[in-house]
Short mmCIF file of C-alpha atoms and ligand atoms in Angstrom, two decimals:
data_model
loop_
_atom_site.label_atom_id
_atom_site.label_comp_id
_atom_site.label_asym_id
_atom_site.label_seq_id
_atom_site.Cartn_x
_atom_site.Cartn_y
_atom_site.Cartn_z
CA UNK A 220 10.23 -9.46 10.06
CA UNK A 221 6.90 -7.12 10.29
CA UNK A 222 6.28 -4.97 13.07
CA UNK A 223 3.04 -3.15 14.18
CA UNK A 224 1.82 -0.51 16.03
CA UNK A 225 -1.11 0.02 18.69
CA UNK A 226 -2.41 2.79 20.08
CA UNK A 227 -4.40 2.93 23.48
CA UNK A 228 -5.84 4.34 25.85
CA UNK A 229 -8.15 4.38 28.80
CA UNK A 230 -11.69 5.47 28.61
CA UNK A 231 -11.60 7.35 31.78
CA UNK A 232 -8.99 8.02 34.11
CA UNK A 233 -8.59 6.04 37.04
CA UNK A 234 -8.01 7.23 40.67
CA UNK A 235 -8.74 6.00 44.17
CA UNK A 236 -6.44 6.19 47.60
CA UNK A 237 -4.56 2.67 46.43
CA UNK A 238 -4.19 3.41 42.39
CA UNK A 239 -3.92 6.13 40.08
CA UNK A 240 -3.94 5.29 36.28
CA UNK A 241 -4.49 8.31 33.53
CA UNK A 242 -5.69 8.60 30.58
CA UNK A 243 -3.21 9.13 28.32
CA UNK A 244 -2.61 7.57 25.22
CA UNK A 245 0.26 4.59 24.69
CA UNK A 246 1.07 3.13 21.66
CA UNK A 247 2.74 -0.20 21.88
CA UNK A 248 5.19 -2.08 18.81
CA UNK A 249 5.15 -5.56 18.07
CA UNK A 250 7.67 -7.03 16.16
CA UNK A 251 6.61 -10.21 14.30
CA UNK A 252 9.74 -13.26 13.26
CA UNK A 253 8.93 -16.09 11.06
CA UNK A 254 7.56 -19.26 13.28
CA UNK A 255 5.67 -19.69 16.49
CA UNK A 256 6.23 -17.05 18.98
CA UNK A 257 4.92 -14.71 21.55
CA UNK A 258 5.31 -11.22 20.62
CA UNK A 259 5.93 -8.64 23.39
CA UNK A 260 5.80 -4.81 23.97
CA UNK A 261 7.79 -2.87 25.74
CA UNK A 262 6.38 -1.86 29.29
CA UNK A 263 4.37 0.93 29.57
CA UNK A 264 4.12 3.24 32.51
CA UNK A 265 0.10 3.42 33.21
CA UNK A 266 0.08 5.00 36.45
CA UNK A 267 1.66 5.38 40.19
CA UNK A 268 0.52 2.46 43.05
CA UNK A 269 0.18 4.90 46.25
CA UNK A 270 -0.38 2.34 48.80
CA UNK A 271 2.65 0.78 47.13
CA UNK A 272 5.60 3.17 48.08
CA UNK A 273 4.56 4.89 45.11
CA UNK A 274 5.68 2.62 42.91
CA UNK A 275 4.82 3.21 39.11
CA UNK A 276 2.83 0.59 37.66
CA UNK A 277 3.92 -0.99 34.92
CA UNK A 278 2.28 -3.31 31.64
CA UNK A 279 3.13 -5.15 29.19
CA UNK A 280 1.18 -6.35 26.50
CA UNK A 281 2.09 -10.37 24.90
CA UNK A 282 0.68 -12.39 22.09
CA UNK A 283 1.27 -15.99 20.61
CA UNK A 284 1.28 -15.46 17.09
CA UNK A 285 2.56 -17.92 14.03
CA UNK A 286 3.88 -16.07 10.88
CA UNK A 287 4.45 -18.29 7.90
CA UNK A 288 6.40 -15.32 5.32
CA UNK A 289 6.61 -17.68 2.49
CA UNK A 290 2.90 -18.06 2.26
CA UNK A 291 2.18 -14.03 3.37
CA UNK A 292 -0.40 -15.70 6.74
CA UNK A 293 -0.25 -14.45 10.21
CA UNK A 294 -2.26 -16.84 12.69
CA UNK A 295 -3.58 -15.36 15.95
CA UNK A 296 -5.98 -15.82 18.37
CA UNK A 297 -9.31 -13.99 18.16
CA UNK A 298 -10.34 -11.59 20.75
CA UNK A 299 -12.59 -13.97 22.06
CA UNK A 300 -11.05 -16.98 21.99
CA UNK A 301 -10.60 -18.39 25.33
CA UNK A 302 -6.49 -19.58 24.81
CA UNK A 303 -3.57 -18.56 26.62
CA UNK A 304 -1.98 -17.59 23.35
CA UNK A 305 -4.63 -14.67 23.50
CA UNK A 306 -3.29 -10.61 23.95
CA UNK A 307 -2.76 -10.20 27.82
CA UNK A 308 -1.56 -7.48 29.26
CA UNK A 309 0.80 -8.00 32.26
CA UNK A 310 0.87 -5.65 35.23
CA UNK A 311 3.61 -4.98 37.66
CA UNK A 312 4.60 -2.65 40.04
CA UNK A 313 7.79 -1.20 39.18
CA UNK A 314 11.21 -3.31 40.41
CA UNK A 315 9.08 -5.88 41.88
CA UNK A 316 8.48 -9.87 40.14
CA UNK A 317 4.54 -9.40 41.17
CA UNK A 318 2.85 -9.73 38.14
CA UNK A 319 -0.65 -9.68 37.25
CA UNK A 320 -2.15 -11.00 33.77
CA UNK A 321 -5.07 -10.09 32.59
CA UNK A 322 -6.33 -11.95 29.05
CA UNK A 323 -8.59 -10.64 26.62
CA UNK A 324 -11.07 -14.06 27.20
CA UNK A 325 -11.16 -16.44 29.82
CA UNK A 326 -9.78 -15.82 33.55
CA UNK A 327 -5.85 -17.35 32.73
CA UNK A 328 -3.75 -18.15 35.41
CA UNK A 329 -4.81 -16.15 37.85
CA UNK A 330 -5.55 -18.15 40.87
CA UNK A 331 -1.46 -19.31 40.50
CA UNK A 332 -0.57 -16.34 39.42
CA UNK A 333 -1.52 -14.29 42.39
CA UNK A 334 -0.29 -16.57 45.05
CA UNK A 335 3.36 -14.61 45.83
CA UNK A 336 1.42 -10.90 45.15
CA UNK A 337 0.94 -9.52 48.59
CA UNK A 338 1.04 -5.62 47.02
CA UNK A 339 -0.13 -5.57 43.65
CA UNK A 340 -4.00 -7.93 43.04
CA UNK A 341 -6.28 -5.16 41.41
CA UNK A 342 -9.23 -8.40 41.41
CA UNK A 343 -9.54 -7.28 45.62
CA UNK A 344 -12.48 -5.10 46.59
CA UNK A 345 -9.85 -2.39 47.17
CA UNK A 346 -9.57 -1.59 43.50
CA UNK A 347 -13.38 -1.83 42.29
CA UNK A 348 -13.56 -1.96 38.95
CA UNK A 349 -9.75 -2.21 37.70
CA UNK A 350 -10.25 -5.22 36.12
CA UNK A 351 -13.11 -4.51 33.88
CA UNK A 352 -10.53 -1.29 33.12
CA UNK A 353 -7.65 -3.84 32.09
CA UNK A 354 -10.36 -6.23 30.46
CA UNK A 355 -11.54 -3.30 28.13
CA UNK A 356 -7.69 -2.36 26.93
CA UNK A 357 -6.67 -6.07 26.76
CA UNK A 358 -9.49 -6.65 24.41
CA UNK A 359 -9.06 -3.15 22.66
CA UNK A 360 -5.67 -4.01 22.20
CA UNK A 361 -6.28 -7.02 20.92
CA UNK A 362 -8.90 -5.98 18.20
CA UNK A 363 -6.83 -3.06 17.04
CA UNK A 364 -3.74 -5.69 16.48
CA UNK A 365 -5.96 -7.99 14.29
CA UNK A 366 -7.39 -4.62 12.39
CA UNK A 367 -3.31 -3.37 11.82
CA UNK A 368 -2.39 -6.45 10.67
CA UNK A 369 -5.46 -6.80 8.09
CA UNK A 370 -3.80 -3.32 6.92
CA UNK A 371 -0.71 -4.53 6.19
CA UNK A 372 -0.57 -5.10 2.39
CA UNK A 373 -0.89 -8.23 1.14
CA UNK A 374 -0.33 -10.10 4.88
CA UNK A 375 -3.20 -13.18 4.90
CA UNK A 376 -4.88 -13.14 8.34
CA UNK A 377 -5.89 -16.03 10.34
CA UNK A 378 -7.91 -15.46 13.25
CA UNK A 379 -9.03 -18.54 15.20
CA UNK A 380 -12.03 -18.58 16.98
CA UNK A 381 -14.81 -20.97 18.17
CA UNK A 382 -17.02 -22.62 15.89
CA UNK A 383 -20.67 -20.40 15.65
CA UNK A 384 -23.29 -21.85 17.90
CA UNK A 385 -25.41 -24.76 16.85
CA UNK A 386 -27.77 -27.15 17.80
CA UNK A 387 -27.37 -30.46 17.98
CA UNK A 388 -29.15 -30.99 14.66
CA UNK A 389 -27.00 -28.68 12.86
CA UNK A 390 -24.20 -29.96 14.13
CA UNK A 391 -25.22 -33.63 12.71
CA UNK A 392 -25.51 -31.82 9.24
CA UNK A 393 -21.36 -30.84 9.85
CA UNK A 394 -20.32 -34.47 10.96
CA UNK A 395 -17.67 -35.40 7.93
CA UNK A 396 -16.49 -39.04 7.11
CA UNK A 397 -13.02 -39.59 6.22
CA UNK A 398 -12.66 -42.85 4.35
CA UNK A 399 -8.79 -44.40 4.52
CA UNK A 400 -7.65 -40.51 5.35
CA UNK A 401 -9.61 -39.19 2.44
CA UNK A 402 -12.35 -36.87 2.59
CA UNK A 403 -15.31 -39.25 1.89
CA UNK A 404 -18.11 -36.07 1.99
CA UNK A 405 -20.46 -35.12 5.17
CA UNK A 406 -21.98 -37.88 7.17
CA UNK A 407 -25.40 -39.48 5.95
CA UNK A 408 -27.86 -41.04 8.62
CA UNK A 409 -28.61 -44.44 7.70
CA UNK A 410 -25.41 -44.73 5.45
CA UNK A 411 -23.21 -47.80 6.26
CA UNK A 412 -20.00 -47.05 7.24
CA UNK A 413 -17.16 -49.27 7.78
CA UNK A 414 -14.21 -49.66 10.08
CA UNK A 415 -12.18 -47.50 7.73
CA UNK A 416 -13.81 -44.80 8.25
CA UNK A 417 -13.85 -41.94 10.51
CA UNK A 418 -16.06 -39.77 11.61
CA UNK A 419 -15.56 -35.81 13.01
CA UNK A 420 -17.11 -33.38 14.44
CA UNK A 421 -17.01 -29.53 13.08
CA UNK A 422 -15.28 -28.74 16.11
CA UNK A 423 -11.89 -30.82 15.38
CA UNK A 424 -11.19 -29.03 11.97
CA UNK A 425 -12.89 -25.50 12.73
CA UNK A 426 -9.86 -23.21 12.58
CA UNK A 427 -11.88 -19.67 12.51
CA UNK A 428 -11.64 -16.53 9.75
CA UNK A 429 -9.28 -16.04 7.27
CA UNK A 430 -9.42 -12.39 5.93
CA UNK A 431 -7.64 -11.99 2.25
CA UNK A 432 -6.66 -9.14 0.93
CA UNK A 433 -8.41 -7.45 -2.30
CA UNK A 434 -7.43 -9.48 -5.30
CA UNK A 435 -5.41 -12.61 -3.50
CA UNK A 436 -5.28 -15.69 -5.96
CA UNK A 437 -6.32 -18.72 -4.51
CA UNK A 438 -7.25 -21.98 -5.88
CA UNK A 439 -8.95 -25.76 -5.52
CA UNK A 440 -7.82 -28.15 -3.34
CA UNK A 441 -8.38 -31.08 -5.35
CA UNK A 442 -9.49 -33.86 -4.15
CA UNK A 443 -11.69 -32.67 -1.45
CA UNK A 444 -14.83 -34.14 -1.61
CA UNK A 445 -16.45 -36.27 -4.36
CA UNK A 446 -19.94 -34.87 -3.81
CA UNK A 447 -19.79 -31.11 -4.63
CA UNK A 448 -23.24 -30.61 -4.30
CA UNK A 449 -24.19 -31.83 -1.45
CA UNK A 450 -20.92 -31.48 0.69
CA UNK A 451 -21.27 -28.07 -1.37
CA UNK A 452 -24.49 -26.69 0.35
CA UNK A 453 -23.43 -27.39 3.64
CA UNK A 454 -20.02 -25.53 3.79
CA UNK A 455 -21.71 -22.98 2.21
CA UNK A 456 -24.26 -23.10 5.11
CA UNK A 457 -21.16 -22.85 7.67
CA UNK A 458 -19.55 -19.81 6.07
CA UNK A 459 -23.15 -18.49 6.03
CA UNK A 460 -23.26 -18.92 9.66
CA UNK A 461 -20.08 -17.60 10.16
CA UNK A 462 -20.53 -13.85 8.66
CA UNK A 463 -24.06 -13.64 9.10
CA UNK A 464 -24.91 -13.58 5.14
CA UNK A 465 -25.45 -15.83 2.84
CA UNK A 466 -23.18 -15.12 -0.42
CA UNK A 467 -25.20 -14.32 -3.53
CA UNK A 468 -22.19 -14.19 -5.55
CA UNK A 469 -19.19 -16.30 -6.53
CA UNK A 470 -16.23 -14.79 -4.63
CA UNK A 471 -14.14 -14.88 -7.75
CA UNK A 472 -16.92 -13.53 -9.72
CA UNK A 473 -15.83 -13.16 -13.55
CA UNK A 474 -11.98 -12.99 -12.83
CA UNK A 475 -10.08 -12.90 -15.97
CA UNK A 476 -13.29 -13.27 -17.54
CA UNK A 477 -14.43 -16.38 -16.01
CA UNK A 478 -18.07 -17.97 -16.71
CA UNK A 479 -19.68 -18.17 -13.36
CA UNK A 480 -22.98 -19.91 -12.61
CA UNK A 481 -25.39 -18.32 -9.96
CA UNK A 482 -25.09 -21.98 -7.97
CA UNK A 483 -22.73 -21.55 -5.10
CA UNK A 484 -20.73 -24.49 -3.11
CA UNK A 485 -18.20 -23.82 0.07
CA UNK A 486 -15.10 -24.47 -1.91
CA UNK A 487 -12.25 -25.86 -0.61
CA UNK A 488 -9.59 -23.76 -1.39
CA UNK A 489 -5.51 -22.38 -0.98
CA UNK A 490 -3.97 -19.79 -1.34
CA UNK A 491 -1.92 -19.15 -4.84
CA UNK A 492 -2.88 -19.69 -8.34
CA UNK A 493 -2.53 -23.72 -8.82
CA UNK A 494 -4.74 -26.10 -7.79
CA UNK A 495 -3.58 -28.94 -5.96
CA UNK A 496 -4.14 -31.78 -3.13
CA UNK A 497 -3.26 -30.65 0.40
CA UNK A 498 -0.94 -32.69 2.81
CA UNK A 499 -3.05 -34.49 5.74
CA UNK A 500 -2.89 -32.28 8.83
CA UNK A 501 -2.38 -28.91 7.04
CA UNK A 502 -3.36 -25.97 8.33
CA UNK A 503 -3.56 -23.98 4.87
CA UNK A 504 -7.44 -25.08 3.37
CA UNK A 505 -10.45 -22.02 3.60
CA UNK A 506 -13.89 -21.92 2.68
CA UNK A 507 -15.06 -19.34 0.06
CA UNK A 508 -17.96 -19.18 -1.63
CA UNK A 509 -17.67 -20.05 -5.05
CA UNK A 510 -19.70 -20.94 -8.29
CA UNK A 511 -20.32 -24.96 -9.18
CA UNK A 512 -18.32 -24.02 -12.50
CA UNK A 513 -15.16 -22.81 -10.39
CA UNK A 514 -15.69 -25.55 -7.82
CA UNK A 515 -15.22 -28.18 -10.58
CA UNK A 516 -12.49 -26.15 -12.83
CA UNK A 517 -9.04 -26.83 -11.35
CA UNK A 518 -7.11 -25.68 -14.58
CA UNK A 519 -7.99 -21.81 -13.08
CA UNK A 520 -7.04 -20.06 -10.20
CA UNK A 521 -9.50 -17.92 -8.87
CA UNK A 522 -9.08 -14.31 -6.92
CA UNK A 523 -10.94 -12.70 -3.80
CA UNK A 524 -13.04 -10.00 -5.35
CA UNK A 525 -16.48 -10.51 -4.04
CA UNK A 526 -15.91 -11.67 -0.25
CA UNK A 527 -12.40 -11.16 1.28
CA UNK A 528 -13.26 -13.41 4.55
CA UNK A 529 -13.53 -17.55 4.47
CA UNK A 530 -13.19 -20.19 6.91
CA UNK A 531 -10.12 -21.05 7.89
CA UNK A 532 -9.72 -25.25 8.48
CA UNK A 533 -7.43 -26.39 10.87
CA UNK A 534 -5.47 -30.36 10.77
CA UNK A 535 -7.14 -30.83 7.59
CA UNK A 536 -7.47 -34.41 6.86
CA UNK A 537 -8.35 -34.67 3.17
CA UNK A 538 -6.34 -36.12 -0.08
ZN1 ZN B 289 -17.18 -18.40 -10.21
#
């Protein structure tokens, strides 16, 4: 099991004749078990409702998480993506079912949600500017879980998150054809293809970030594309887009003395120090930046020294 920590608290104290919240600081524990779950806090007391009997107002704060111990990865959503496995913090008046949930992205439930409150709705013009309060610790929250959990030593992080903007023509340049299951290597215009093969879109296998810690091994997944070079520049491209750089450097740069070439490809790669061929549907390939001579060496393993963040692929349909 891992457990966390999180400390919070608000900006600015709020008051007005219906709500009083202070601000004091909270610090929340998470405890993590091995699967799918949703992690939750205890309550917290954030303030007194006075149009409410006085009631103190209570929140919780709840996660969907996956924790995989064998392979050291933790999978959550990013503060931005729009999920309802995303943090949310749940309010409620003390000794009452009239809960309010407020997620770090996206509106939720709330329409539904709301329906049976007829004391506690802080998104009424009664309460101006309560949400935007809950909004910012939701999403505060929410950052400083993903930041204590890339502190915990040698935890793997998977954050998932939308794909980066592109244009349609970009997008074309991520289209990838899998041939009888296999990864055949990025679509070509004017290529035939046949009834065999399939065609996605970035958007089906985009998981989001994967942040390693110093040193992790990881290795190729073989069988991944036939075409280095080409498939090669445009994974590269995507992880470019992703972090805002482009990588001047092979990620495993010279590990146990290792030759590397100043050519870089988007390698395929997992986690560990053998190369092998990934199961269809796994949720275990990144992206790293790598040399050509790494890319095409699976007798190595290869270690995050350079970068410590890839792209994480999701239902991976290769091998
Ligand atoms: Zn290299």
């Amino acid at each position: 099991m891992l457990s966390v920590k999180v400390s919070f608290s608000l900006p600015n104290p709020y008051r007005n004749e219906f709500v009083s919240l202070s601000d004091s600081e909270h610090t929340v524990a998470f405890k993590l078990d091995e699967g799918t779950n949703v992690a939750r806090s205890d309550f917290v007391d954030l303030g007194v409702i006075s149009s409410f009997e006085g009631r103190r107002l209570l929140g919780q704060f709840s996660f969907e998480y996956t924790y995989e111990p064998d392979r050291r990865v933790i999978t959550v959503c990013g503060t931005d993506f729009d999920s309802a496995g995303s943090m949310c913090l749940t309010t409620v008046p003390q000794g009452t079912t009239e809960y309010c949930r407020q997620r770090s992205a996206g509106g939720g439930f709330v329409s539904d949600e709301l329906a049976a409150n007829p004391h506690w709705n802080y998104l009424t013009t009664l309460t101006p500017g309560l949400r935007d309060v809950f909004r910012g610790i939701v999403r505060t929250v929410s950052d400083r879980l993903i930041d204590a959990l890339k502190k915990v030593p040698q935890l793997i992080v998977q954050v998932r998150k939308d794909p980066p903007e592109m244009s349609a023509e970009e997008h074309q340049q991520f289209l990838t054809v899998y041939r009888g299951g296999k990864f055949l290597g990025f679509h070509e215009p004017g290529r035939q293809y046949g009834p065999q093969d399939e065609i996605f879109t970035v958007d089906s296998v985009f998981g989001g970030e994967v942040t390693l810690t110093y040193g992790e091994a990881f290795a190729n997944v073989i069988g991944s594309t036939n075409d280095p070079k080409i498939a090669g520049l445009s994974w590269i491209q995507l992880w470019a887009n992703q972090f805002g750089t482009y990588p001047v450097v092979c990620t495993s740069y010279q590990s146990n003395g290792f030759n590397c070439g100043n050519s870089l490809v988007g390698g395929h790669v997992i986690g560990g120090t053998h190369a092998s061929i990934v199961p269809q549907g796994s949720n275990s390939v990144w992206i790293l930046p790598i040399c050509i001579q790494h890319n095409n060496n699976d007798n190595v393993y290869m270690q995050a020294l350079k970068y410590l963040k890839g792209i994480w692929l999701k239902n991976y349909l290769g091998s």
